[in-house]
């Protein structure tokens, strides 16, 4: 004996109990679906109309029941049974609340009360009112004091009350359905990663999904009744006011702007509602913008590579020929002045070769490889690396206020770019001055690193053209490719670069996406991979590294797990998954921003691979346990 008590509410038991309950009702009941097929009925319904079992089984058609009753004479003498069946079927398909009383061929009086169902179909209740009618007839015959008019009026009121009751029931059901629809709509809008709202004709919010603060941090969430200028703040409102006025004038408007607090990129849509108000939708598209910048830079580099590869090949051959000829001339018995010309020609040709290598670096396949990077250590290594190349009179200082956590960056590319800027700043200072590297975050969106110097600053021409390839202010000593290469590095990472003059000199400012590295800890890892063999291999790697693993094969399955489990520490997901959704879709749709590492065997040229690099660390398949461990545990050489 198991010791279980109480009811075992299985589907079978529930169905049996429901059927028994319906059979105990003194009235007949039938429910048909939108196709007029029997869903359920009770025994009084069958007994009231003497129906065979086949017509009260689920799936029995309404028109077969009508035909059966018509052929039995239920509707009197009918010349054309098909016509009466068609009429009754069309009345049923109208799905309108109704009440009627019908006298059967055997003299029995039945009242029929019907109401439509929310998703089509209808329910009908049949009541035997024969005794009631007989009592009314007896009362009419025996009561000489009651006038015929009063009796007729009482009958009319009784019928009207029944119709009103049916109508009230239908209205209550419609009200319930509308309430549920409104609740579902509100829940849907509140789950969307956007602020959705409505403004009345005076610019006050009369609806909001309470997500303004997630799109624009620092703003209130409860803004009903508040004017838009108060909710957004004066600076932001000035940016949107002209577009809002256009919407009040009947013209939809979609625009983007950078928010002041942490430079988020926001896209706003204003749509007139046709009644004097405006619908508003605001979305944070910062990550989308970063991915778009990285993709645009990749396309530019591919185009530049296509344009220069043939030219560089021919130019390289020409330089090789020139160096060969000069080498032969050098072996000849030439005057000293001619030897100097030969040496100068060789030096110039070699410099041309170095320039070709720099061009190849700019247009070749440079793929960012983000790793968990200790920025404090990177900047300290940079200071040690750059200091010996500075003159005695030029100092180098580092001011780092970045959070003390690992960030996802390509440390080699970042350090090369910063070293290039430090050397440019050294040249600007001449024999004495100060070079400063400062690093800080802008909200939780950007890392900003500035390299400043105390030199003369940028000329107007340099501010305009310094990022153009081959522009230089160093004469023969410069190639004009240093700053363009730094610009290329930053753009590939989804960031931006700007030049500015300061009161004490010049400054080059880099902005890179702020992406904290996944925390390294023993915990639960969600592994999302649709290949059984690969999933088993990756699971074994993670278990060997001390993690507990749960698995999914699709983005939808993974999303369900992240909703149900609160202790997932990390997501390791393939980009291409079972179903239509990708690993990038999973990254977008996860309700909480779980640390995520993507993996793929797609080539770098695939758009999905390029976008993934701008959004999360990416492991190229095949990879080893050591490579996975190095990324998880932030081991930076």
XYZ file of C-alpha atoms in Angstrom:
637
model
C 0.000 0.000 0.000
C 1.414 3.361 -0.976
C -0.571 5.276 1.640
C -1.941 7.813 -0.867
C -5.227 9.465 0.071
C -7.568 11.824 -1.737
C -8.687 11.873 -5.338
C -6.507 10.833 -8.227
C -7.557 13.578 -10.647
C -6.442 12.030 -13.899
C -7.952 13.169 -17.174
C -10.093 10.024 -17.213
C -11.460 10.672 -13.719
C -12.122 14.333 -14.461
C -14.042 13.396 -17.624
C -16.095 10.768 -15.756
C -16.945 13.210 -12.956
C -17.889 15.941 -15.437
C -20.172 13.557 -17.370
C -21.844 12.373 -14.180
C -22.438 15.955 -13.085
C -23.972 16.964 -16.417
C -26.260 13.922 -16.366
C -27.644 14.966 -12.960
C -28.875 18.286 -14.356
C -32.610 18.256 -14.992
C -32.219 20.097 -18.280
C -30.842 18.921 -21.594
C -27.484 20.400 -22.667
C -25.538 20.246 -25.908
C -22.345 21.977 -27.096
C -21.395 22.122 -30.779
C -18.140 23.551 -32.184
C -17.749 26.082 -35.019
C -18.071 23.256 -37.574
C -21.350 22.175 -35.944
C -19.867 18.970 -34.576
C -20.993 17.604 -31.229
C -18.481 18.328 -28.427
C -20.462 17.181 -25.395
C -24.062 16.494 -24.349
C -25.829 15.007 -21.332
C -28.302 12.124 -20.964
C -31.402 14.377 -20.487
C -30.704 15.862 -23.962
C -30.743 12.396 -25.540
C -33.821 11.248 -23.625
C -35.765 14.472 -24.262
C -35.579 14.016 -28.046
C -35.302 10.196 -28.135
C -31.995 10.404 -30.001
C -29.966 7.316 -30.932
C -26.458 6.933 -29.456
C -24.721 7.818 -32.719
C -26.136 11.370 -32.643
C -24.889 12.179 -29.146
C -21.319 10.969 -29.607
C -18.504 13.600 -29.876
C -18.071 14.473 -33.542
C -21.715 13.831 -34.551
C -22.927 16.474 -37.006
C -25.734 18.869 -36.134
C -27.351 18.508 -39.561
C -27.693 14.724 -39.057
C -29.611 15.357 -35.799
C -31.929 17.878 -37.504
C -32.574 15.467 -40.376
C -33.364 12.652 -37.927
C -35.873 14.821 -36.009
C -37.471 16.174 -39.195
C -38.006 12.698 -40.613
C -39.687 11.683 -37.329
C -42.127 14.581 -37.708
C -40.617 16.689 -34.928
C -41.243 19.829 -37.013
C -44.661 18.795 -38.269
C -45.471 17.852 -41.852
C -42.437 18.901 -43.871
C -42.614 18.755 -47.630
C -38.857 19.150 -48.160
C -36.618 17.773 -45.420
C -33.476 19.152 -47.066
C -34.883 22.676 -46.904
C -35.690 22.502 -43.187
C -32.233 21.042 -42.475
C -30.535 23.837 -44.413
C -32.555 26.527 -42.620
C -31.703 25.147 -39.170
C -28.006 24.796 -40.049
C -27.811 28.418 -41.257
C -29.489 29.634 -38.067
C -26.973 27.681 -35.987
C -24.004 29.069 -37.959
C -25.133 32.616 -37.161
C -24.021 31.953 -33.535
C -26.332 34.569 -32.038
C -27.822 34.469 -28.499
C -31.419 33.267 -28.722
C -34.422 32.061 -26.746
C -37.393 30.204 -28.207
C -40.230 27.903 -27.165
C -41.307 24.979 -29.349
C -44.233 22.543 -29.099
C -43.192 19.046 -30.111
C -45.363 16.631 -32.048
C -46.176 14.761 -28.825
C -47.447 17.949 -27.175
C -44.388 18.513 -25.027
C -43.314 22.176 -24.750
C -39.555 22.784 -24.792
C -37.737 26.095 -24.196
C -34.402 26.462 -26.022
C -31.805 28.963 -24.737
C -28.602 29.264 -26.799
C -25.420 31.344 -26.540
C -22.312 31.527 -28.761
C -18.890 30.434 -27.467
C -15.827 32.754 -27.622
C -13.952 30.627 -30.173
C -16.948 29.650 -32.313
C -19.706 27.167 -31.770
C -22.521 27.409 -29.260
C -24.060 25.908 -26.136
C -27.798 25.238 -25.831
C -29.922 24.396 -22.782
C -33.296 22.635 -23.295
C -35.978 22.860 -20.557
C -39.254 20.951 -20.412
C -41.826 23.683 -19.590
C -44.911 21.565 -20.365
C -46.170 21.695 -16.771
C -45.620 25.443 -16.616
C -47.656 25.939 -19.783
C -50.403 23.677 -18.529
C -50.556 25.675 -15.269
C -50.823 28.877 -17.265
C -53.678 27.395 -19.321
C -55.465 26.227 -16.191
C -55.044 29.635 -14.604
C -56.396 31.281 -17.737
C -59.455 28.996 -17.755
C -60.302 29.252 -14.030
C -59.573 32.891 -13.287
C -62.370 35.062 -14.538
C -60.852 38.092 -12.803
C -57.710 38.080 -14.935
C -58.142 39.676 -18.277
C -56.854 38.141 -21.492
C -54.613 41.161 -21.967
C -52.949 40.700 -18.570
C -52.213 37.054 -19.244
C -50.748 37.857 -22.656
C -48.626 40.571 -21.098
C -47.367 38.195 -18.420
C -46.392 35.683 -21.071
C -44.565 38.364 -23.037
C -42.699 39.496 -19.926
C -41.727 35.932 -19.104
C -40.343 35.363 -22.609
C -38.607 38.748 -22.563
C -36.964 38.010 -19.221
C -35.625 34.745 -20.561
C -34.204 36.503 -23.612
C -32.654 39.176 -21.390
C -31.041 36.520 -19.229
C -29.513 34.905 -22.316
C -28.245 38.278 -23.551
C -26.764 39.175 -20.140
C -24.914 35.852 -20.054
C -23.471 36.529 -23.496
C -22.386 40.044 -22.466
C -20.730 38.740 -19.310
C -18.797 36.185 -21.353
C -17.744 38.873 -23.839
C -16.598 41.083 -20.942
C -14.545 38.217 -19.511
C -12.944 37.575 -22.886
C -12.086 41.271 -23.353
C -10.532 41.398 -19.879
C -8.360 38.373 -20.675
C -7.318 39.862 -24.033
C -6.358 43.152 -22.371
C -4.327 41.311 -19.715
C -2.504 39.236 -22.353
C -1.800 42.333 -24.454
C -0.358 44.199 -21.467
C 1.778 41.200 -20.484
C 3.081 40.929 -24.056
C 4.034 44.609 -24.242
C 5.689 44.484 -20.820
C 7.861 41.545 -21.936
C 9.094 43.341 -25.079
C 12.584 44.915 -24.908
C 11.170 48.313 -25.845
C 9.172 51.142 -24.281
C 5.658 51.194 -25.747
C 3.331 53.997 -24.747
C 0.515 56.316 -25.833
C 0.317 60.087 -25.443
C -2.945 61.975 -25.287
C -3.532 65.190 -27.217
C -1.717 67.214 -24.509
C 1.419 65.078 -24.477
C 0.601 63.151 -21.300
C 1.023 59.396 -20.999
C -2.281 57.509 -20.719
C -0.648 54.115 -21.380
C 2.846 52.741 -20.759
C 4.315 49.240 -20.546
C 6.538 50.547 -17.715
C 9.832 49.915 -19.524
C 11.018 53.499 -20.040
C 13.711 53.064 -17.378
C 15.168 50.002 -19.160
C 15.582 51.935 -22.427
C 16.619 55.249 -20.840
C 18.225 54.518 -17.441
C 17.481 57.037 -14.729
C 13.990 57.791 -15.991
C 10.889 56.801 -13.995
C 8.856 53.689 -14.807
C 5.482 54.871 -13.473
C 4.718 57.721 -15.864
C 0.924 57.593 -16.318
C -0.444 61.127 -16.288
C 3.073 62.586 -16.612
C 3.978 64.933 -19.481
C 6.581 63.521 -21.886
C 8.978 66.424 -21.220
C 8.962 65.579 -17.513
C 9.435 61.848 -18.079
C 12.301 62.208 -20.585
C 14.048 65.222 -19.090
C 14.565 68.568 -20.791
C 17.685 67.654 -22.827
C 16.190 64.494 -24.328
C 12.814 66.139 -24.907
C 14.471 68.885 -26.988
C 15.835 66.165 -29.302
C 12.453 64.549 -29.870
C 10.134 67.567 -29.715
C 10.192 68.433 -33.438
C 9.446 64.820 -34.419
C 6.640 64.658 -31.852
C 5.025 67.789 -33.217
C 5.159 66.283 -36.716
C 3.332 63.214 -35.362
C 0.664 65.418 -33.762
C 0.328 66.972 -37.200
C -0.436 63.549 -38.688
C 3.035 62.614 -39.998
C 4.680 59.421 -38.635
C 8.321 59.800 -37.645
C 11.178 57.338 -37.017
C 14.547 58.687 -35.894
C 17.645 57.865 -33.823
C 19.701 59.830 -31.309
C 22.503 59.323 -28.778
C 21.332 59.582 -25.178
C 23.471 61.856 -23.000
C 23.869 59.782 -19.844
C 25.880 56.877 -21.296
C 25.734 57.444 -25.069
C 23.183 54.746 -25.771
C 21.820 54.762 -29.309
C 18.010 55.033 -29.167
C 15.514 54.555 -32.007
C 12.116 56.231 -31.511
C 8.907 55.844 -33.508
C 6.036 58.344 -33.250
C 2.790 57.220 -34.921
C -0.426 59.318 -34.971
C -3.484 57.420 -33.696
C -5.934 59.363 -35.861
C -7.772 60.726 -32.816
C -5.381 63.428 -31.630
C -2.954 61.185 -29.720
C 0.379 59.564 -30.573
C 1.737 56.018 -30.129
C 5.375 55.854 -28.994
C 7.924 53.051 -29.275
C 11.520 53.500 -28.072
C 14.221 50.825 -28.512
C 17.838 50.663 -27.344
C 19.758 49.790 -30.537
C 23.263 50.310 -29.161
C 24.346 46.708 -29.758
C 22.709 46.714 -33.183
C 24.630 49.898 -34.054
C 27.909 48.404 -32.854
C 27.322 45.299 -34.967
C 26.403 47.462 -37.960
C 29.588 49.532 -37.601
C 31.723 46.381 -37.423
C 30.004 44.884 -40.469
C 30.370 48.103 -42.488
C 34.073 48.250 -41.672
C 34.494 44.626 -42.710
C 32.812 45.361 -46.039
C 34.993 48.437 -46.565
C 38.110 46.387 -45.871
C 36.976 43.676 -48.271
C 36.388 46.296 -50.978
C 39.763 47.928 -50.296
C 41.473 44.549 -50.418
C 39.842 43.790 -53.761
C 40.935 47.139 -55.188
C 44.511 47.054 -53.915
C 45.424 43.379 -54.164
C 46.104 43.440 -57.900
C 47.895 46.789 -57.724
C 50.003 45.683 -54.760
C 50.987 42.495 -56.589
C 52.197 44.375 -59.663
C 53.906 47.041 -57.555
C 55.685 44.342 -55.551
C 56.981 42.783 -58.757
C 58.233 46.167 -59.941
C 60.053 46.773 -56.656
C 61.623 43.332 -56.893
C 62.884 44.139 -60.390
C 64.220 47.527 -59.249
C 66.071 45.970 -56.304
C 67.505 43.307 -58.597
C 68.813 45.898 -61.057
C 70.267 48.022 -58.277
C 71.991 44.975 -56.819
C 73.663 44.309 -60.167
C 74.656 47.964 -60.498
C 76.153 47.838 -56.992
C 78.524 45.059 -58.162
C 79.823 47.168 -61.083
C 82.811 49.453 -60.951
C 80.925 52.734 -60.586
C 81.991 56.158 -59.360
C 81.320 56.924 -55.695
C 78.512 59.346 -56.582
C 76.775 56.606 -58.592
C 77.089 54.181 -55.656
C 75.330 56.721 -53.445
C 72.488 56.902 -55.980
C 72.241 53.110 -56.051
C 72.090 52.957 -52.236
C 69.408 55.657 -52.133
C 67.366 53.823 -54.777
C 67.604 50.564 -52.801
C 66.558 52.293 -49.572
C 63.550 53.869 -51.307
C 62.498 50.552 -52.853
C 62.710 48.808 -49.468
C 60.623 51.584 -47.949
C 58.075 50.949 -50.710
C 58.041 47.277 -49.693
C 57.376 48.235 -46.091
C 54.525 50.447 -47.262
C 53.054 47.503 -49.180
C 53.173 45.422 -45.994
C 51.303 48.156 -44.087
C 48.665 48.272 -46.826
C 48.339 44.485 -46.624
C 47.849 44.774 -42.851
C 45.034 47.266 -43.372
C 43.215 45.367 -46.120
C 44.051 41.786 -45.198
C 42.065 39.385 -43.072
C 42.311 40.851 -39.556
C 39.789 39.027 -37.424
C 39.217 40.306 -33.880
C 39.680 37.553 -31.311
C 38.000 38.803 -28.109
C 39.336 37.280 -24.907
C 38.790 37.907 -21.242
C 41.273 40.761 -20.798
C 42.643 42.352 -17.629
C 42.756 46.004 -18.694
C 44.837 47.005 -15.666
C 47.513 44.514 -16.681
C 47.259 45.446 -20.385
C 47.775 49.166 -19.701
C 50.641 48.478 -17.301
C 52.330 46.251 -19.905
C 51.834 49.029 -22.458
C 53.509 51.568 -20.156
C 56.504 49.252 -19.681
C 56.656 48.512 -23.423
C 56.415 52.139 -24.573
C 58.601 53.865 -21.949
C 62.007 52.899 -23.468
C 61.015 54.484 -26.783
C 60.301 57.877 -25.188
C 62.952 60.636 -24.911
C 64.222 61.430 -21.424
C 62.140 64.606 -21.303
C 58.812 62.937 -22.221
C 56.814 61.280 -19.414
C 54.134 58.633 -19.742
C 51.312 58.220 -17.205
C 48.304 55.919 -17.055
C 45.010 56.866 -15.382
C 42.740 53.825 -15.257
C 39.294 53.993 -13.624
C 37.829 50.971 -15.421
C 36.001 48.420 -13.237
C 38.254 45.770 -11.752
C 36.878 42.978 -13.945
C 37.902 41.145 -17.090
C 36.556 42.658 -20.335
C 36.034 40.976 -23.696
C 38.606 42.579 -26.048
C 41.253 41.527 -28.532
C 44.259 42.436 -26.329
C 46.786 42.286 -29.172
C 44.859 44.626 -31.452
C 44.043 47.057 -28.611
C 47.636 47.186 -27.390
C 48.999 47.680 -30.931
C 46.549 50.535 -31.515
C 47.432 52.252 -28.223
C 51.177 51.822 -28.809
C 50.768 53.437 -32.215
C 48.994 56.412 -30.608
C 51.633 56.729 -27.857
C 54.413 56.883 -30.457
C 52.489 59.537 -32.417
C 52.045 61.519 -29.187
C 55.789 61.192 -28.498
C 56.569 62.666 -31.914
C 54.143 65.542 -31.265
C 55.832 66.385 -27.938
C 59.319 66.638 -29.419
C 62.055 66.595 -26.769
C 59.851 67.280 -23.737
C 56.259 66.932 -22.643
C 53.774 64.495 -21.189
C 51.775 61.620 -22.717
C 48.728 60.424 -20.761
C 46.603 57.318 -21.287
C 43.243 57.557 -19.524
C 40.585 54.840 -19.472
C 37.048 54.863 -18.047
C 33.564 53.561 -18.784
C 30.568 55.465 -20.112
C 27.642 53.908 -18.290
C 27.526 50.209 -19.121
C 27.784 50.774 -22.870
C 31.291 51.977 -23.773
C 34.936 51.812 -22.738
C 36.609 55.129 -23.532
C 40.409 55.230 -23.811
C 42.100 58.551 -24.584
C 45.759 59.106 -25.488
C 46.610 62.778 -24.872
C 49.794 64.787 -25.267
C 51.119 68.274 -24.487
C 52.214 68.985 -28.055
C 50.979 71.737 -30.384
C 47.698 69.953 -31.129
C 46.100 69.021 -34.445
C 45.986 71.550 -37.247
C 42.605 72.183 -38.870
C 43.747 70.154 -41.872
C 44.841 67.267 -39.653
C 41.525 67.242 -37.793
C 39.810 66.944 -41.164
C 42.127 64.460 -42.913
C 44.185 62.578 -40.315
C 42.109 59.398 -40.694
C 42.580 59.341 -44.466
C 45.195 56.804 -45.619
C 48.594 58.325 -46.585
C 47.887 61.708 -45.011
C 50.850 62.657 -42.799
C 52.374 65.753 -41.221
C 55.757 64.019 -40.722
C 57.005 64.356 -44.257
C 59.269 61.510 -45.388
C 59.321 60.068 -41.848
C 55.627 59.109 -41.896
C 53.604 56.678 -44.000
C 50.197 58.180 -43.230
C 48.846 54.755 -42.244
C 49.193 54.804 -38.441
C 45.940 56.518 -37.486
C 43.941 54.826 -40.295
C 45.073 51.437 -38.938
C 43.964 52.395 -35.425
C 40.651 53.599 -36.845
C 40.284 50.281 -38.685
C 40.958 48.323 -35.472
C 38.340 50.256 -33.507
C 35.701 49.984 -36.218
C 36.225 46.224 -36.540
C 35.354 45.947 -32.844
C 32.128 47.959 -33.315
C 33.524 51.157 -31.776
C 34.532 54.633 -32.919
C 37.498 57.022 -32.879
C 37.613 60.803 -32.648
C 40.318 63.493 -32.698
C 40.212 66.643 -30.616
C 42.404 69.424 -29.334
C 42.651 70.094 -25.607
C 43.827 73.204 -23.730
C 47.228 71.513 -23.316
C 47.651 69.684 -26.638
C 45.873 66.942 -28.611
C 43.868 63.841 -27.762
C 42.813 60.735 -29.673
C 39.766 59.056 -28.116
C 38.818 55.413 -28.699
C 35.404 54.040 -27.816
C 34.994 50.267 -27.631
C 31.888 48.258 -26.667
C 31.823 47.490 -22.934
C 31.406 43.736 -22.561
C 32.305 42.096 -19.242
C 33.817 38.633 -19.580
C 31.710 35.694 -18.401
C 32.419 34.943 -14.750
C 34.483 31.844 -14.143
C 32.916 29.698 -11.494
C 31.812 26.194 -10.878
C 28.113 26.112 -11.612
C 25.413 25.184 -14.068
C 26.174 25.591 -17.793
C 23.450 25.533 -20.453
C 24.949 23.783 -23.508
C 23.003 24.489 -26.737
C 24.131 22.281 -29.659
C 22.013 20.364 -32.190
C 24.650 17.735 -33.075
C 24.457 14.767 -30.702
C 28.121 13.824 -31.163
C 29.437 17.357 -30.669
C 27.131 17.971 -27.714
C 28.479 14.884 -25.951
C 32.074 16.033 -26.586
C 31.453 19.564 -25.278
C 29.540 18.217 -22.275
C 32.536 16.053 -21.316
C 34.852 19.085 -21.600
C 32.646 21.180 -19.302
C 32.268 18.387 -16.747
C 36.054 17.932 -16.690
C 36.350 21.666 -15.941
C 34.088 21.295 -12.899
C 30.752 22.437 -14.321
C 27.315 20.854 -14.140
C 25.671 20.746 -17.581
C 22.104 20.876 -18.914
C 21.471 20.577 -22.633
C 19.241 21.942 -25.376
C 19.167 21.548 -29.153
C 17.271 24.693 -30.168
C 16.915 28.328 -29.135
C 13.284 27.790 -28.083
C 14.241 24.879 -25.822
C 17.105 26.905 -24.342
C 14.824 29.895 -23.656
C 12.400 27.652 -21.798
C 15.245 26.374 -19.597
C 16.541 29.879 -18.829
C 13.021 30.883 -17.784
C 12.584 27.888 -15.483
C 16.071 27.721 -13.924
C 17.558 30.622 -11.974
C 20.986 29.126 -11.254
C 22.403 28.974 -14.799
C 25.871 30.539 -14.622
C 26.868 30.415 -18.302
C 25.449 29.652 -21.748
C 27.642 27.910 -24.353
C 25.734 27.919 -27.655
C 26.363 27.088 -31.281
C 25.366 29.831 -33.759
C 23.466 27.501 -36.107
C 20.831 25.491 -34.208
C 17.904 23.183 -34.791
C 14.909 25.195 -36.045
C 14.796 28.692 -37.520
C 16.268 30.604 -34.544
C 20.057 30.992 -34.216
C 22.369 31.400 -31.252
C 22.258 35.158 -31.922
C 18.450 35.065 -31.615
C 18.883 33.235 -28.303
C 21.250 35.977 -27.126
C 18.670 38.645 -28.043
C 15.634 36.916 -26.561
C 17.058 35.796 -23.207
C 15.112 37.662 -20.517
C 18.195 38.107 -18.321
C 21.620 38.795 -19.782
C 23.335 35.534 -18.921
C 27.059 35.356 -19.720
C 27.226 33.703 -23.135
C 29.974 32.174 -25.283
C 29.157 31.366 -28.909
C 30.841 28.671 -30.981
C 30.780 28.038 -34.719
C 32.386 26.346 -37.670
C 31.095 29.049 -40.050
C 33.806 30.906 -42.009
C 34.630 34.439 -40.934
C 33.080 35.722 -44.182
C 29.641 34.457 -43.071
C 27.483 37.395 -41.854
C 26.362 35.427 -38.788
C 29.985 34.868 -37.733
C 30.884 38.527 -38.203
C 27.860 39.712 -36.223
C 28.597 37.198 -33.452
C 32.086 38.671 -32.975
C 30.535 42.029 -32.117
C 28.195 40.586 -29.517
C 29.955 37.838 -27.583
C 33.192 35.816 -27.406
C 33.318 33.222 -30.196
C 35.083 29.840 -30.167
C 36.037 28.463 -33.575
C 35.267 24.763 -34.028
C 37.078 22.508 -33.564
C 38.535 23.647 -30.234
C 40.254 21.843 -27.401
C 39.428 21.681 -23.716
C 42.484 23.847 -23.066
C 41.169 26.546 -25.414
C 37.761 26.453 -23.742
C 39.377 26.570 -20.310
C 41.587 29.500 -21.316
C 38.548 31.535 -22.339
C 36.521 30.577 -19.282
C 39.290 31.281 -16.808
C 40.486 34.581 -18.331
C 44.082 33.430 -18.830
C 45.635 36.306 -20.787
C 49.208 35.875 -21.866
